[in-house]
Every structure is written in structure tokens, then in C-alpha cells.
XYZ file of C-alpha atoms in Angstrom:
304
model
C 127.906 107.785 131.452
C 124.562 106.795 132.978
C 122.251 103.919 132.058
C 118.638 104.566 131.116
C 116.740 102.288 133.470
C 113.128 103.387 133.001
C 111.003 106.285 131.793
C 108.275 108.626 133.006
C 105.160 108.915 130.870
C 103.960 112.503 130.633
C 100.571 112.624 128.912
C 99.628 115.983 127.371
C 96.120 116.417 126.042
C 94.291 119.112 124.112
C 90.559 119.430 124.684
C 89.407 119.905 121.077
C 85.727 120.395 121.898
C 86.062 124.207 121.418
C 87.209 123.485 117.860
C 84.097 121.409 117.139
C 81.895 124.031 118.807
C 83.486 126.666 116.594
C 82.764 124.524 113.535
C 79.117 124.235 114.574
C 78.945 128.006 115.134
C 80.362 128.648 111.655
C 77.771 126.325 110.127
C 74.959 128.109 112.012
C 76.172 131.495 110.820
C 76.305 130.305 107.207
C 72.744 128.967 107.420
C 71.629 132.253 108.984
C 73.330 134.245 106.215
C 71.640 132.125 103.554
C 68.265 132.953 105.103
C 69.069 136.682 105.211
C 70.405 136.620 101.645
C 67.176 135.041 100.389
C 65.186 137.766 102.189
C 67.045 140.721 100.656
C 65.197 142.028 97.596
C 68.200 142.271 95.307
C 70.335 139.487 96.734
C 72.781 139.085 93.840
C 75.669 140.829 95.716
C 75.296 138.579 98.755
C 75.318 135.479 96.539
C 79.016 136.071 95.852
C 79.765 136.419 99.556
C 77.869 133.200 100.296
C 79.813 131.370 97.601
C 83.123 132.402 99.202
C 82.038 131.519 102.752
C 80.654 128.148 101.659
C 83.925 127.465 99.853
C 85.950 128.286 102.992
C 83.730 126.082 105.148
C 83.920 123.208 102.658
C 87.703 123.563 102.546
C 87.811 123.469 106.355
C 85.746 120.272 106.456
C 87.899 118.665 103.783
C 91.056 119.282 105.820
C 89.274 117.976 108.918
C 88.831 114.689 107.082
C 92.505 114.570 106.130
C 94.128 115.292 109.465
C 91.607 113.318 111.448
C 92.032 110.291 109.208
C 88.277 109.816 108.994
C 85.116 111.756 108.036
C 83.100 113.861 110.499
C 79.973 115.866 109.807
C 79.206 118.993 111.835
C 77.475 117.000 114.578
C 79.968 114.101 114.279
C 77.178 111.570 113.822
C 78.475 109.820 110.734
C 81.764 108.002 111.217
C 83.784 106.044 108.737
C 86.338 103.773 110.325
C 89.610 104.179 108.567
C 93.175 103.481 109.581
C 94.823 106.692 110.567
C 95.564 108.865 113.568
C 92.371 107.720 115.268
C 92.888 104.203 116.674
C 96.367 104.192 115.169
C 97.379 101.946 112.277
C 97.548 98.832 114.395
C 99.156 98.156 117.743
C 102.241 96.530 116.208
C 103.318 99.437 114.000
C 102.641 102.198 116.515
C 106.222 102.302 117.806
C 107.563 102.887 114.300
C 105.398 105.814 113.270
C 104.850 107.801 116.462
C 101.229 106.651 116.808
C 100.037 105.916 120.317
C 98.681 102.411 120.890
C 94.870 102.603 120.971
C 94.788 100.524 124.154
C 97.018 103.022 125.956
C 95.059 105.921 124.453
C 91.753 104.575 125.782
C 93.321 104.146 129.224
C 94.645 107.717 129.157
C 91.195 109.045 128.215
C 89.745 107.288 131.258
C 92.532 108.744 133.410
C 91.792 112.260 132.119
C 88.152 111.878 133.097
C 89.057 110.569 136.551
C 91.529 113.390 137.145
C 88.849 115.955 136.404
C 86.615 114.313 139.022
C 89.054 113.072 141.616
C 92.460 114.538 142.465
C 93.373 111.384 144.427
C 93.701 109.561 141.116
C 96.565 111.929 140.235
C 98.606 110.692 143.211
C 97.998 107.096 142.099
C 99.318 107.921 138.607
C 102.454 109.512 140.061
C 103.199 106.248 141.861
C 103.025 104.517 138.458
C 105.446 107.086 136.996
C 102.742 108.741 134.892
C 101.469 112.320 134.921
C 98.709 113.888 132.840
C 98.306 117.599 132.137
C 96.276 119.831 129.872
C 98.353 122.028 127.581
C 97.891 125.580 128.857
C 99.674 127.521 126.144
C 97.710 126.356 123.129
C 95.521 128.133 120.627
C 92.478 125.950 121.268
C 92.203 126.861 124.933
C 92.491 130.559 124.135
C 89.757 130.239 121.510
C 87.266 128.509 123.817
C 85.854 131.750 125.282
C 85.310 133.482 121.953
C 83.681 130.375 120.442
C 81.153 130.351 123.290
C 80.494 134.037 122.643
C 79.922 133.338 118.935
C 77.383 130.658 119.853
C 75.401 133.038 122.057
C 75.435 135.742 119.380
C 74.189 133.547 116.547
C 71.485 131.961 118.713
C 70.250 135.441 119.624
C 70.237 136.489 115.973
C 68.291 133.383 114.936
C 65.647 134.148 117.566
C 65.412 137.760 116.395
C 65.059 136.659 112.779
C 62.280 134.193 113.593
C 60.359 136.871 115.509
C 60.521 139.318 112.585
C 59.374 136.971 109.813
C 55.889 138.501 109.711
C 57.087 142.131 109.770
C 56.356 144.131 106.640
C 59.431 144.007 104.410
C 59.824 147.667 103.617
C 62.904 149.344 102.209
C 63.966 150.190 105.729
C 63.672 146.557 106.737
C 65.576 145.532 103.616
C 68.417 147.912 104.494
C 68.452 146.447 107.979
C 68.851 142.973 106.498
C 71.718 144.171 104.317
C 73.515 145.672 107.327
C 72.907 142.537 109.371
C 74.163 140.362 106.526
C 77.352 142.410 106.185
C 78.189 142.256 109.895
C 77.321 138.560 110.193
C 79.414 137.756 107.108
C 82.417 139.467 108.719
C 81.925 137.451 111.925
C 81.601 134.211 109.942
C 84.784 134.964 108.028
C 86.625 135.590 111.320
C 85.358 132.305 112.779
C 86.507 130.361 109.714
C 89.891 132.099 109.846
C 90.320 131.211 113.540
C 89.300 127.594 112.919
C 91.782 127.287 110.074
C 94.533 128.678 112.322
C 93.705 126.054 114.970
C 93.643 123.366 112.293
C 97.081 124.393 110.974
C 98.422 124.561 114.541
C 97.316 121.001 115.313
C 98.490 119.682 111.961
C 101.961 121.196 112.417
C 102.246 119.682 115.901
C 101.167 116.226 114.730
C 103.454 116.379 111.680
C 106.438 117.231 113.894
C 105.692 114.169 116.047
C 105.527 111.859 113.032
C 108.830 113.272 111.774
C 110.494 112.600 115.116
C 110.572 116.244 116.197
C 109.352 117.607 119.512
C 107.336 120.758 118.940
C 107.607 123.491 121.561
C 103.905 124.121 120.837
C 103.183 120.732 122.372
C 104.647 121.538 125.768
C 105.788 125.054 126.617
C 109.225 125.219 128.331
C 107.725 126.792 131.470
C 105.126 124.035 131.746
C 107.758 121.337 131.123
C 109.965 122.797 133.852
C 107.058 122.677 136.311
C 106.352 119.035 135.452
C 110.023 118.086 135.835
C 109.948 119.469 139.370
C 106.894 117.324 140.177
C 108.474 114.249 138.579
C 111.762 114.603 140.473
C 109.933 114.611 143.822
C 108.017 111.424 142.975
C 110.838 109.217 141.694
C 112.191 106.103 143.451
C 115.524 106.573 145.215
C 117.492 104.615 142.631
C 116.255 106.683 139.652
C 116.643 110.305 138.624
C 116.145 112.614 135.664
C 119.025 113.057 133.179
C 121.785 115.265 134.560
C 121.282 117.840 131.816
C 117.510 118.138 132.335
C 118.025 121.764 133.383
C 119.062 122.446 129.789
C 115.676 122.027 128.110
C 117.130 122.315 124.604
C 119.034 119.046 125.216
C 116.144 117.374 127.004
C 113.736 118.085 124.138
C 116.027 116.073 121.823
C 115.828 112.850 123.860
C 112.076 112.862 124.504
C 109.988 110.268 122.660
C 106.469 111.264 121.630
C 103.422 109.381 120.322
C 100.030 110.799 119.345
C 96.395 109.711 119.358
C 93.210 111.561 118.413
C 89.703 110.886 119.699
C 86.488 112.873 119.310
C 87.240 114.899 122.438
C 90.997 114.877 122.952
C 94.249 115.067 121.050
C 96.573 113.033 123.291
C 100.372 112.992 123.264
C 102.394 110.498 125.305
C 105.823 111.949 126.078
C 108.383 109.516 127.493
C 111.066 111.115 129.647
C 114.083 108.830 130.234
C 115.010 108.015 133.831
C 118.607 107.100 134.578
C 120.322 105.212 137.383
C 122.240 107.188 139.959
C 125.358 105.064 139.315
C 127.791 106.472 136.772
C 130.112 104.578 134.409
C 133.236 105.578 132.526
C 133.965 104.466 128.954
C 137.674 103.829 128.419
C 137.799 101.663 125.276
C 135.644 101.286 122.152
C 136.287 98.417 119.689
C 134.930 97.932 116.170
C 133.834 94.511 114.893
C 131.779 92.983 112.040
C 128.594 90.961 112.340
C 127.018 89.024 109.462
C 123.284 88.847 108.728
C 122.557 86.623 105.725
C 124.882 87.761 102.954
C 125.458 91.254 104.380
C 128.130 92.399 106.787
C 127.492 95.204 109.240
C 130.037 97.222 111.156
C 129.263 97.663 114.857
C 130.902 99.144 117.914
C 131.516 97.167 121.082
C 132.212 99.114 124.247
C 134.368 98.022 127.209
C 133.613 99.615 130.571
């Protein structure tokens, strides 16, 4: 048996800006489609499409409000302060519900910014038994490129539409609008589908944390193994990782995780137990009763 003497804080963060950029792109596309729909001579068919897309976008925004714990508009200008995942539910209760203390979360956000600017700060964190990494195997990071592409496409289309306002609206032009509407509607539907997938992905990860489960989505086994190698080379002589850390399935079970969400980052603090190098042998376990008020509780007492 080994005693847990300390822990290493591994901070994993998701940059959720691509998600917000995707939401803005979806809103731009919907506004563009509304303009095209109003331009088409017989626009009754496109009205039904617009109703469905608006419903999907509204549903997306509604779920944003739920899993964020507060309301955001597309530009995130209006904020309602509410107890929830953002800023936790108070610094006292954070240890009970898997919510990261807002004070620690603010410090980690500052550390993330410093790491991006100065690699020397990373060495300083290692000395304090803390490491910070960006999750590499997550859906948001993979979606960042395509969201940027969507932004460029819709901005180009808006410019083209503005330049053709004064063109004679002939049947040929009307057919062109219909084709453009159809293609843009398909793109908008794909964006909304991707955003909903990201939303479900984040919600599942956060829910697992609150239920005391460690999601593999949070930290991929390959990435965890790399971080364990870094941690082991930066530990004091009297501390080490658990002996079974090579078996990740066992290690996942003893990790403690807390979460915090800001406008830019979804932050998870993962605590990895550090044990002493001395080992102990248990040779006798005794059972005794302790009384609290009017209730008796059975407890084990261990002799070493």
C-alpha cells in the first residue's frame, strides 16, 4: 500500500471560439437566405425552408442557454449573471459538484494566455506541479477550419448580393436566386448540424464530470500518456505516480475532475494523485462503532 501525499493538477482546456464563430456564421447565412427568399418572385416554397432553419437555430440558442447556465446572444453582448457552470455555484460547494472554483478558473485562464505567449511560464507551472494543455482530439478543434471557410463564403455571397441589387430581376435572375437559395440553405443546415454535434459533445463531457465519470473525450489516452511522461520527469524525488499508471483504465478511475466555462474556454482541472515512494503492508483490519448524535456508524480501523 502507498500513501497519497499530493497531486498534480493537469488543466485541459477547449478553445470554444470556433463554436461561437460557427454560430455567427449560421446567423449570417439565415439573414442572407431571408433576403434571397424575399427577392424570389414566388417565395412561398422557401418560406417553409426558412421556418425550419429558424427553428433549428432557435433550438440551438435555447440549448446554449441551458448548458452555459446563462444567456448569450450571437455577439455575446447581453449577459445575465446566473449561478451555473460559469463562475460555479459558489466557492464552498464546488468540491461537492465537480465545479471548478472561479478563483482557480480565472488563474488558469491567465496561465493559458501566458503559455501562448511565453513558453518559460510552462516550466514555472511544472515546478508548481501544474500542467496545462489544449485538447487535441476534440470536435471543436477539427471544426475550426471549416467554420472559417463558412465565414469567407457567406461574406463573399453578401458582397455579391449587394452588388446585384440594381440588376434587372428577370426570370433568369430569379432562377439564379432560387439556385443560390437552395445551395445556401443546404450549407446552413450543415452548419447547424455541426454546431449541434459540438453542443452535444460538450454537454456529454460536462455531464460525465458532474456524475463523477471521466470521459475519454476529455483527454485521449495517447495524450494522457504523453502528459504522464512529462509529469514523471518533473516530480520531486520523494513523490511518484501511482504504480498502476501504465494501466490507463485503472488510472482514469482515480482521477478527480472539475469544470469551468468562460466565454473563450471550457476548462477542466484534472487532479492526478501522487504517492510516496515508501510502501506499507496491511496485516490487520478491525471494525468498531462511532456515535454521532443518536446514530451509530460502523467504521473500519486499520493496523499497519
